[in-house]
Coordinates of C-alpha atoms in Angstrom, one line a residue:
M1290 CA 10.5 51.8 78.0
E1291 CA 7.9 54.1 79.7
Y1292 CA 8.4 52.3 83.0
L1293 CA 12.1 52.7 82.7
N1294 CA 11.8 56.4 81.9
A1295 CA 9.4 56.9 84.8
F1296 CA 11.8 55.0 87.2
L1297 CA 14.7 57.1 86.0
C1298 CA 13.0 60.4 86.2
G1299 CA 11.4 59.7 89.7
G1300 CA 14.7 58.3 90.9
I1301 CA 16.6 61.4 89.7
L1302 CA 14.1 63.7 91.5
C1303 CA 14.4 61.6 94.7
G1304 CA 18.1 61.5 94.4
I1305 CA 18.3 65.3 94.2
G1306 CA 16.1 65.5 97.3
Q1307 CA 18.3 63.0 99.2
I1308 CA 21.4 65.0 98.3
L1309 CA 19.8 68.2 99.5
I1310 CA 18.9 66.5 102.8
D1311 CA 22.4 65.1 103.3
K1312 CA 24.5 68.0 102.1
T1313 CA 22.5 71.1 103.3
K1314 CA 20.9 72.2 106.4
L1315 CA 17.5 72.6 104.7
T1316 CA 14.6 71.0 106.5
P1317 CA 12.5 68.5 104.6
A1318 CA 9.6 70.9 104.6
R1319 CA 11.7 73.5 102.8
I1320 CA 12.9 71.0 100.3
L1321 CA 9.4 69.9 99.6
T1322 CA 8.2 73.5 99.2
G1323 CA 11.2 74.1 96.9
Y1324 CA 10.2 71.1 94.7
V1325 CA 6.7 72.6 94.3
V1326 CA 8.2 76.0 93.4
A1327 CA 10.7 74.4 91.1
G1328 CA 7.8 72.6 89.3
V1329 CA 6.0 75.9 88.9
L1330 CA 9.1 77.8 87.6
L1331 CA 10.2 75.1 85.2
S1332 CA 6.6 74.9 83.9
A1333 CA 6.5 78.7 83.5
I1334 CA 9.6 78.7 81.3
G1335 CA 8.5 75.7 79.3
L1336 CA 11.0 73.2 80.6
Y1337 CA 8.8 70.9 82.6
E1338 CA 6.5 69.8 79.9
P1339 CA 9.2 67.9 77.9
I1340 CA 10.4 66.3 81.2
A1341 CA 6.8 65.2 81.9
Q1342 CA 6.4 63.8 78.4
W1343 CA 9.6 61.8 78.8
G1344 CA 9.3 60.8 82.5
G1345 CA 5.6 60.2 82.6
A1346 CA 4.5 59.3 86.1
G1347 CA 8.1 59.7 87.3
A1348 CA 7.7 63.4 86.6
T1349 CA 4.0 64.0 87.3
V1350 CA 3.6 62.2 90.7
P1351 CA 6.3 63.9 92.7
L1352 CA 5.9 67.4 94.2
T1353 CA 7.5 69.0 91.1
G1354 CA 4.6 67.5 89.2
F1355 CA 2.1 69.2 91.6
G1356 CA 3.8 72.5 90.9
H1357 CA 3.6 71.8 87.2
A1358 CA -0.2 71.0 87.5
L1359 CA -0.7 74.3 89.4
A1360 CA 1.0 76.3 86.7
K1361 CA -0.8 74.5 83.9
G1362 CA -4.1 75.1 85.6
V1363 CA -3.4 78.8 86.2
R1364 CA -2.3 79.2 82.6
K1365 CA -5.5 77.6 81.3
A1366 CA -7.8 79.5 83.6
V1367 CA -6.2 82.8 82.7
A1368 CA -6.7 82.1 79.0
E1369 CA -10.4 81.2 79.7
Q1370 CA -11.4 83.7 82.4
G1371 CA -8.8 86.4 82.4
W1372 CA -7.0 87.5 85.6
L1373 CA -9.6 85.8 87.8
G1374 CA -8.0 82.6 86.6
V1375 CA -4.9 83.4 88.6
F1376 CA -6.9 82.7 91.8
T1377 CA -9.0 79.8 90.6
G1378 CA -6.9 77.8 88.1
G1379 CA -4.5 76.2 90.4
L1380 CA -7.1 75.0 92.8
T1381 CA -9.3 73.7 90.0
S1382 CA -6.5 71.7 88.3
T1383 CA -5.3 70.1 91.5
A1384 CA -8.6 69.6 93.4
G1385 CA -8.9 65.9 92.4
G1386 CA -5.4 65.0 93.6
I1387 CA -5.9 66.9 96.9
A1388 CA -9.3 65.3 97.5
A1389 CA -7.8 61.9 96.8
A1390 CA -5.0 62.5 99.3
V1391 CA -7.4 63.6 102.0
V1392 CA -9.8 60.6 101.4
F1393 CA -7.0 58.0 101.3
G1394 CA -5.3 59.6 104.3
V1395 CA -8.5 59.4 106.4
L1396 CA -9.1 55.8 105.1
M1397 CA -5.6 54.7 106.2
A1398 CA -6.0 56.4 109.6
V1399 CA -9.2 54.5 110.1
I1400 CA -7.8 51.1 109.0
F1401 CA -4.5 51.3 110.8
K1402 CA -5.4 53.3 113.9
P1403 CA -2.3 55.6 114.2
S1404 CA -1.0 56.5 117.6
G1405 CA 1.5 59.0 118.9
K1406 CA 5.2 58.3 119.1
R1407 CA 6.3 56.4 122.1

């Protein structure tokens, strides 16, 4: 059942993104940024945690999950360090994912030797 929930949640998020691409003049970059901001806002008002509990990886892997991780990190750091946590919490909570993305991106570039568009 967890796999089905993850598939449904991720599919719904991707479907919303595809509808935004097809029906609006928003660029993909603006949609992606909007997803991160939506994750932060939904987390701030307490709505994203139940979604993440139900959807599992379908909610935590997409960009809305990145925004949720940023918000959770800031909330935790502010509770521990005070207002300094506003600046450090998001970076601390997402550092592992960002580092993994950079490392795997470089690894794929080395393995597959990307070239410019022709």
